[in-house]
PDB file of C-alpha atoms in Angstrom:
ATOM      1  CA  MET H   1       0.000   0.000   0.000  1.00 36.00           C
ATOM      2  CA  LYS H   2       1.362   3.399  -0.900  1.00 44.00           C
ATOM      3  CA  ARG H   3       2.170   5.603   2.063  1.00 47.00           C
ATOM      4  CA  PRO H   4      -0.323   8.495   2.325  1.00 47.00           C
ATOM      5  CA  THR H   5       1.204  11.940   2.103  1.00 56.00           C
ATOM      6  CA  ILE H   6       0.150  15.580   1.969  1.00 74.00           C
ATOM      7  CA  LEU H   7       3.207  16.417  -0.131  1.00 86.00           C
ATOM      8  CA  PRO H   8       4.084  15.612  -3.729  1.00 89.00           C
ATOM      9  CA  GLU H   9       6.120  12.411  -3.718  1.00 87.00           C
ATOM     10  CA  GLN H  10       9.443  13.950  -4.718  1.00 86.00           C
ATOM     11  CA  GLN H  11       9.068  16.742  -2.174  1.00 91.00           C
ATOM     12  CA  HIS H  12       7.990  14.290   0.520  1.00 93.00           C
ATOM     13  CA  ASP H  13      11.061  12.108  -0.035  1.00 93.00           C
ATOM     14  CA  ALA H  14      13.399  15.094   0.038  1.00 93.00           C
ATOM     15  CA  VAL H  15      11.915  16.280   3.344  1.00 95.00           C
ATOM     16  CA  VAL H  16      12.211  12.868   5.028  1.00 95.00           C
ATOM     17  CA  GLN H  17      15.789  12.439   3.821  1.00 94.00           C
ATOM     18  CA  ALA H  18      16.700  15.904   5.117  1.00 95.00           C
ATOM     19  CA  LEU H  19      14.962  15.256   8.448  1.00 96.00           C
ATOM     20  CA  TYR H  20      16.752  11.973   9.042  1.00 95.00           C
ATOM     21  CA  GLN H  21      20.110  13.475   8.119  1.00 94.00           C
ATOM     22  CA  ALA H  22      19.497  16.378  10.519  1.00 95.00           C
ATOM     23  CA  ALA H  23      18.392  13.963  13.252  1.00 95.00           C
ATOM     24  CA  ASP H  24      21.558  11.899  12.760  1.00 92.00           C
ATOM     25  CA  GLU H  25      23.722  14.993  13.083  1.00 92.00           C
ATOM     26  CA  ALA H  26      21.855  16.064  16.236  1.00 93.00           C
ATOM     27  CA  GLY H  27      22.249  12.642  17.910  1.00 89.00           C
ATOM     28  CA  TRP H  28      18.465  12.329  18.088  1.00 91.00           C
ATOM     29  CA  GLU H  29      18.264   9.177  20.191  1.00 85.00           C
ATOM     30  CA  THR H  30      20.280  10.816  22.994  1.00 84.00           C
ATOM     31  CA  LEU H  31      18.415  14.156  23.058  1.00 89.00           C
ATOM     32  CA  ALA H  32      16.278  15.149  26.034  1.00 90.00           C
ATOM     33  CA  PRO H  33      12.598  15.961  25.307  1.00 92.00           C
ATOM     34  CA  LYS H  34      13.197  19.732  25.560  1.00 95.00           C
ATOM     35  CA  ASP H  35      16.036  19.481  23.055  1.00 96.00           C
ATOM     36  CA  ARG H  36      13.886  17.499  20.640  1.00 96.00           C
ATOM     37  CA  SER H  37      11.183  20.142  20.970  1.00 96.00           C
ATOM     38  CA  ALA H  38      13.744  22.809  20.102  1.00 96.00           C
ATOM     39  CA  ARG H  39      14.685  20.868  16.970  1.00 97.00           C
ATOM     40  CA  TYR H  40      11.047  20.665  15.864  1.00 97.00           C
ATOM     41  CA  THR H  41      10.813  24.442  16.260  1.00 96.00           C
ATOM     42  CA  GLN H  42      14.012  24.959  14.282  1.00 97.00           C
ATOM     43  CA  TRP H  43      13.026  22.638  11.435  1.00 97.00           C
ATOM     44  CA  VAL H  44       9.787  24.488  10.625  1.00 96.00           C
ATOM     45  CA  GLU H  45      11.405  27.922  10.499  1.00 95.00           C
ATOM     46  CA  PRO H  46      11.310  29.467   6.981  1.00 91.00           C
ATOM     47  CA  THR H  47      15.079  29.985   7.220  1.00 94.00           C
ATOM     48  CA  ASP H  48      15.763  26.283   7.812  1.00 95.00           C
ATOM     49  CA  PRO H  49      16.290  24.037   4.745  1.00 94.00           C
ATOM     50  CA  ILE H  50      13.539  21.688   5.957  1.00 96.00           C
ATOM     51  CA  GLY H  51      11.183  24.575   6.670  1.00 95.00           C
ATOM     52  CA  ARG H  52      11.738  25.934   3.162  1.00 94.00           C
ATOM     53  CA  LEU H  53      10.786  22.577   1.669  1.00 93.00           C
ATOM     54  CA  LEU H  54       7.555  22.434   3.697  1.00 94.00           C
ATOM     55  CA  ALA H  55       6.492  26.081   3.545  1.00 93.00           C
ATOM     56  CA  PRO H  56       4.622  25.887   0.196  1.00 92.00           C
ATOM     57  CA  TYR H  57       2.417  23.080   1.493  1.00 93.00           C
ATOM     58  CA  MET H  58       1.581  23.753   5.154  1.00 91.00           C
ATOM     59  CA  THR H  59       1.813  26.241   7.999  1.00 93.00           C
ATOM     60  CA  PRO H  60       4.657  25.958  10.529  1.00 93.00           C
ATOM     61  CA  GLU H  61       2.178  24.604  13.090  1.00 94.00           C
ATOM     62  CA  ALA H  62       0.938  21.909  10.709  1.00 94.00           C
ATOM     63  CA  ALA H  63       4.506  21.136   9.634  1.00 95.00           C
ATOM     64  CA  ARG H  64       5.614  20.606  13.233  1.00 96.00           C
ATOM     65  CA  SER H  65       2.748  18.188  13.858  1.00 95.00           C
ATOM     66  CA  TRP H  66       3.438  16.310  10.605  1.00 95.00           C
ATOM     67  CA  ILE H  67       7.160  15.986  11.374  1.00 96.00           C
ATOM     68  CA  LYS H  68       6.591  14.809  14.954  1.00 96.00           C
ATOM     69  CA  ASP H  69       3.769  12.349  14.278  1.00 94.00           C
ATOM     70  CA  GLY H  70       5.045  11.139  10.905  1.00 94.00           C
ATOM     71  CA  PRO H  71       8.705  10.730   9.960  1.00 96.00           C
ATOM     72  CA  MET H  72      10.209  11.306  13.404  1.00 96.00           C
ATOM     73  CA  LYS H  73       7.805   8.930  15.117  1.00 93.00           C
ATOM     74  CA  GLU H  74       9.159   6.278  12.742  1.00 93.00           C
ATOM     75  CA  TYR H  75      12.821   7.343  12.958  1.00 94.00           C
ATOM     76  CA  SER H  76      13.975   4.589  15.324  1.00 89.00           C
ATOM     77  CA  ARG H  77      12.127   1.837  13.432  1.00 89.00           C
ATOM     78  CA  ALA H  78      13.331   3.157  10.067  1.00 91.00           C
ATOM     79  CA  ASN H  79      16.918   2.994  11.275  1.00 89.00           C
ATOM     80  CA  ARG H  80      16.331  -0.722  11.850  1.00 88.00           C
ATOM     81  CA  GLY H  81      14.895  -1.242   8.375  1.00 85.00           C
ATOM     82  CA  ALA H  82      11.282  -1.470   9.527  1.00 87.00           C
ATOM     83  CA  GLY H  83       8.073   0.523   9.467  1.00 88.00           C
ATOM     84  CA  ARG H  84       6.517   2.977   7.003  1.00 90.00           C
ATOM     85  CA  TYR H  85       9.734   4.895   6.424  1.00 92.00           C
ATOM     86  CA  ALA H  86      12.133   1.944   6.201  1.00 89.00           C
ATOM     87  CA  GLU H  87      13.340   3.006   2.748  1.00 91.00           C
ATOM     88  CA  PHE H  88      14.824   6.157   4.308  1.00 93.00           C
ATOM     89  CA  GLY H  89      16.454   4.352   7.216  1.00 89.00           C
ATOM     90  CA  ARG H  90      19.753   2.602   7.692  1.00 88.00           C
ATOM     91  CA  HIS H  91      20.741  -0.579   5.905  1.00 84.00           C
ATOM     92  CA  GLY H  92      23.423  -3.182   6.465  1.00 86.00           C
ATOM     93  CA  GLY H  93      23.352  -3.252  10.274  1.00 90.00           C
ATOM     94  CA  THR H  94      22.013  -5.820  12.729  1.00 92.00           C
ATOM     95  CA  THR H  95      19.231  -7.831  11.110  1.00 92.00           C
ATOM     96  CA  ALA H  96      16.250  -9.768  12.395  1.00 92.00           C
ATOM     97  CA  ALA H  97      18.134 -12.974  11.538  1.00 94.00           C
ATOM     98  CA  ASP H  98      21.054 -11.821  13.716  1.00 95.00           C
ATOM     99  CA  ILE H  99      18.678 -11.147  16.596  1.00 96.00           C
ATOM    100  CA  VAL H 100      16.920 -14.499  16.252  1.00 97.00           C
ATOM    101  CA  ARG H 101      20.272 -16.315  16.292  1.00 96.00           C
ATOM    102  CA  ARG H 102      21.236 -14.430  19.446  1.00 96.00           C
ATOM    103  CA  ALA H 103      18.001 -15.421  21.141  1.00 96.00           C
ATOM    104  CA  LEU H 104      17.556 -19.003  19.950  1.00 96.00           C
ATOM    105  CA  GLY H 105      20.833 -20.215  18.495  1.00 95.00           C
ATOM    106  CA  ASP H 106      22.208 -20.837  15.025  1.00 94.00           C
ATOM    107  CA  GLY H 107      19.608 -23.429  14.078  1.00 92.00           C
ATOM    108  CA  ALA H 108      16.599 -21.110  14.457  1.00 95.00           C
ATOM    109  CA  THR H 109      14.807 -19.919  11.333  1.00 95.00           C
ATOM    110  CA  ILE H 110      12.412 -17.003  10.835  1.00 96.00           C
ATOM    111  CA  GLU H 111       8.931 -17.893   9.622  1.00 95.00           C
ATOM    112  CA  PRO H 112       8.321 -15.968   6.375  1.00 95.00           C
ATOM    113  CA  GLY H 113       5.711 -13.225   6.597  1.00 93.00           C
ATOM    114  CA  THR H 114       5.720 -12.981  10.403  1.00 94.00           C
ATOM    115  CA  SER H 115       7.823  -9.848  10.870  1.00 91.00           C
ATOM    116  CA  ALA H 116       5.959  -6.949  12.484  1.00 92.00           C
ATOM    117  CA  VAL H 117       6.504  -3.638  14.261  1.00 89.00           C
ATOM    118  CA  LYS H 118       5.269  -1.929  17.459  1.00 89.00           C
ATOM    119  CA  PRO H 119       7.215  -3.643  18.904  1.00 93.00           C
ATOM    120  CA  LEU H 120       9.635  -5.175  16.404  1.00 94.00           C
ATOM    121  CA  ARG H 121       9.115  -8.925  16.389  1.00 95.00           C
ATOM    122  CA  CYS H 122       8.894 -12.105  14.346  1.00 95.00           C
ATOM    123  CA  HIS H 123       8.083 -15.766  14.779  1.00 96.00           C
ATOM    124  CA  ALA H 124      10.941 -18.214  14.605  1.00 96.00           C
ATOM    125  CA  GLN H 125      11.148 -21.985  14.621  1.00 93.00           C
ATOM    126  CA  THR H 126      13.569 -24.253  16.448  1.00 93.00           C
ATOM    127  CA  THR H 127      13.583 -28.035  16.537  1.00 89.00           C
ATOM    128  CA  GLU H 128      11.659 -27.844  19.807  1.00 85.00           C
ATOM    129  CA  ARG H 129       8.864 -25.367  19.069  1.00 89.00           C
ATOM    130  CA  ARG H 130       7.670 -22.054  17.681  1.00 92.00           C
ATOM    131  CA  HIS H 131       8.889 -18.869  19.368  1.00 95.00           C
ATOM    132  CA  LEU H 132       8.041 -15.179  19.262  1.00 96.00           C
ATOM    133  CA  VAL H 133      11.214 -13.086  19.309  1.00 97.00           C
ATOM    134  CA  ILE H 134      10.663  -9.471  20.373  1.00 97.00           C
ATOM    135  CA  TRP H 135      13.345  -6.798  20.374  1.00 96.00           C
ATOM    136  CA  GLY H 136      14.028  -3.151  21.105  1.00 93.00           C
ATOM    137  CA  GLU H 137      16.030  -0.835  23.340  1.00 92.00           C
ATOM    138  CA  GLY H 138      15.955  -1.011  27.117  1.00 92.00           C
ATOM    139  CA  ARG H 139      13.852   2.155  27.389  1.00 89.00           C
ATOM    140  CA  SER H 140      10.976   0.275  25.697  1.00 92.00           C
ATOM    141  CA  PHE H 141      11.277  -2.775  27.957  1.00 96.00           C
ATOM    142  CA  LYS H 142       7.762  -2.311  29.343  1.00 96.00           C
ATOM    143  CA  GLU H 143       6.279  -2.584  25.847  1.00 95.00           C
ATOM    144  CA  LEU H 144       8.499  -5.558  25.005  1.00 97.00           C
ATOM    145  CA  LEU H 145       7.493  -7.381  28.173  1.00 97.00           C
ATOM    146  CA  TRP H 146       3.798  -6.708  27.650  1.00 96.00           C
ATOM    147  CA  ALA H 147       3.976  -8.051  24.098  1.00 95.00           C
ATOM    148  CA  ALA H 148       5.761 -11.153  25.375  1.00 96.00           C
ATOM    149  CA  LEU H 149       3.172 -11.781  28.089  1.00 95.00           C
ATOM    150  CA  ARG H 150       0.305 -11.363  25.635  1.00 93.00           C
ATOM    151  CA  ALA H 151       1.925 -13.793  23.189  1.00 90.00           C
ATOM    152  CA  ALA H 152       2.386 -16.376  25.929  1.00 90.00           C
ATOM    153  CA  THR H 153      -1.136 -16.110  27.360  1.00 91.00           C
ATOM    154  CA  GLU H 154      -3.235 -15.432  24.264  1.00 88.00           C
ATOM    155  CA  GLU H 155      -1.414 -17.338  21.524  1.00 83.00           C
ATOM    156  CA  GLY H 156       0.563 -19.961  23.403  1.00 82.00           C
ATOM    157  CA  ASP H 157       3.852 -18.840  21.847  1.00 86.00           C
ATOM    158  CA  ALA H 158       7.179 -19.141  23.632  1.00 93.00           C
ATOM    159  CA  PRO H 159       8.324 -15.504  23.791  1.00 96.00           C
ATOM    160  CA  VAL H 160      11.912 -14.303  24.021  1.00 97.00           C
ATOM    161  CA  ILE H 161      13.020 -10.693  24.487  1.00 98.00           C
ATOM    162  CA  VAL H 162      16.244  -9.287  23.054  1.00 98.00           C
ATOM    163  CA  VAL H 163      17.291  -5.922  24.484  1.00 97.00           C
ATOM    164  CA  LEU H 164      19.399  -4.018  21.966  1.00 95.00           C
ATOM    165  CA  GLU H 165      22.308  -1.809  22.923  1.00 92.00           C
ATOM    166  CA  PRO H 166      22.977   0.655  20.081  1.00 87.00           C
ATOM    167  CA  PRO H 167      26.387   2.312  19.762  1.00 84.00           C
ATOM    168  CA  GLY H 168      27.074   4.554  22.732  1.00 80.00           C
ATOM    169  CA  ARG H 169      24.079   3.380  24.773  1.00 84.00           C
ATOM    170  CA  ILE H 170      25.178   0.446  26.926  1.00 88.00           C
ATOM    171  CA  ILE H 171      22.863  -0.780  29.683  1.00 92.00           C
ATOM    172  CA  SER H 172      24.443  -0.586  33.119  1.00 94.00           C
ATOM    173  CA  THR H 173      24.945  -3.654  35.296  1.00 95.00           C
ATOM    174  CA  ASP H 174      22.362  -2.409  37.782  1.00 96.00           C
ATOM    175  CA  GLU H 175      19.810  -1.839  35.035  1.00 96.00           C
ATOM    176  CA  ARG H 176      20.410  -5.317  33.641  1.00 96.00           C
ATOM    177  CA  ARG H 177      19.827  -6.798  37.069  1.00 96.00           C
ATOM    178  CA  ARG H 178      16.553  -4.880  37.350  1.00 96.00           C
ATOM    179  CA  LEU H 179      15.292  -5.960  33.926  1.00 97.00           C
ATOM    180  CA  ASP H 180      16.386  -9.544  34.514  1.00 97.00           C
ATOM    181  CA  ALA H 181      14.551  -9.662  37.839  1.00 97.00           C
ATOM    182  CA  ILE H 182      11.326  -8.363  36.274  1.00 97.00           C
ATOM    183  CA  ALA H 183      11.564 -10.794  33.361  1.00 96.00           C
ATOM    184  CA  LYS H 184      12.333 -13.722  35.667  1.00 96.00           C
ATOM    185  CA  ARG H 185       9.241 -12.950  37.719  1.00 95.00           C
ATOM    186  CA  CYS H 186       7.233 -13.168  34.466  1.00 95.00           C
ATOM    187  CA  SER H 187       9.109 -16.312  33.274  1.00 95.00           C
ATOM    188  CA  ILE H 188      10.266 -14.551  30.090  1.00 96.00           C
ATOM    189  CA  PRO H 189      13.851 -15.160  28.844  1.00 96.00           C
ATOM    190  CA  VAL H 190      15.861 -12.000  28.133  1.00 97.00           C
ATOM    191  CA  HIS H 191      19.052 -11.619  26.111  1.00 97.00           C
ATOM    192  CA  TYR H 192      21.206  -8.556  25.431  1.00 97.00           C
ATOM    193  CA  MET H 193      22.842  -7.705  22.132  1.00 96.00           C
ATOM    194  CA  ARG H 194      25.201  -4.981  20.980  1.00 94.00           C
ATOM    195  CA  GLU H 195      23.543  -3.461  17.926  1.00 92.00           C
ATOM    196  CA  VAL H 196      25.357  -2.440  14.762  1.00 89.00           C
ATOM    197  CA  LEU H 197      23.663   0.421  12.922  1.00 85.00           C
ATOM    198  CA  GLY H 198      23.927   0.403   9.146  1.00 86.00           C
ATOM    199  CA  THR H 199      24.479   3.287   6.777  1.00 85.00           C
ATOM    200  CA  ARG H 200      21.925   5.628   5.286  1.00 79.00           C
ATOM    201  CA  SER H 201      21.799   4.857   1.602  1.00 63.00           C
ATOM    202  CA  LYS H 202      19.973   7.975   0.383  1.00 53.00           C
ATOM    203  CA  ALA H 203      21.552  11.398   0.615  1.00 48.00           C
ATOM    204  CA  PRO H 204      19.215  14.289   1.442  1.00 43.00           C
ATOM    205  CA  GLN H 205      18.067  16.325  -1.514  1.00 43.00           C
ATOM    206  CA  GLN H 206      18.003  20.110  -1.193  1.00 43.00           C
TER     207      GLN H 206
END
């Protein structure tokens, strides 16, 4: 299904590419909420390259809402090659197959057509049984755990959580102990994996 847009396709693609490049340069994943808000304000200014691209099609207020609830809401998933904006994300980094091997071993295979987002997950098969592998960063552990519990109780799957550690964001020993204790109480296995981020294949168009 074609992604809905309020911009002409070429203009839309140029804006998303420019946004993701700007977010990379700003270190988006490490920014505090107030700093992200400041970036949204900057990006819709008529003097900003992104603001100039959007100005013919929407007001600054509408542009801010579109940026926040559209491309930037998908930024993290896109950087992992998933979601509506995957084509603008990073490619060549840690894959779902890598994550499944970390969780279940080299013999595990992904079931075709089972990959999904919110949270990122897929079904995988071992010689013993079918599993649901769910992954994301530690800050989304609550969502990962809830998805795992639902899979176990509603679908009878054997869930496994993989907590990713992107470059520069390593989970502390104390935090690991806390997450492990919560997962153990829920009888959900948890693994940790250093994540390799790929490269962005499309250069922003001005």
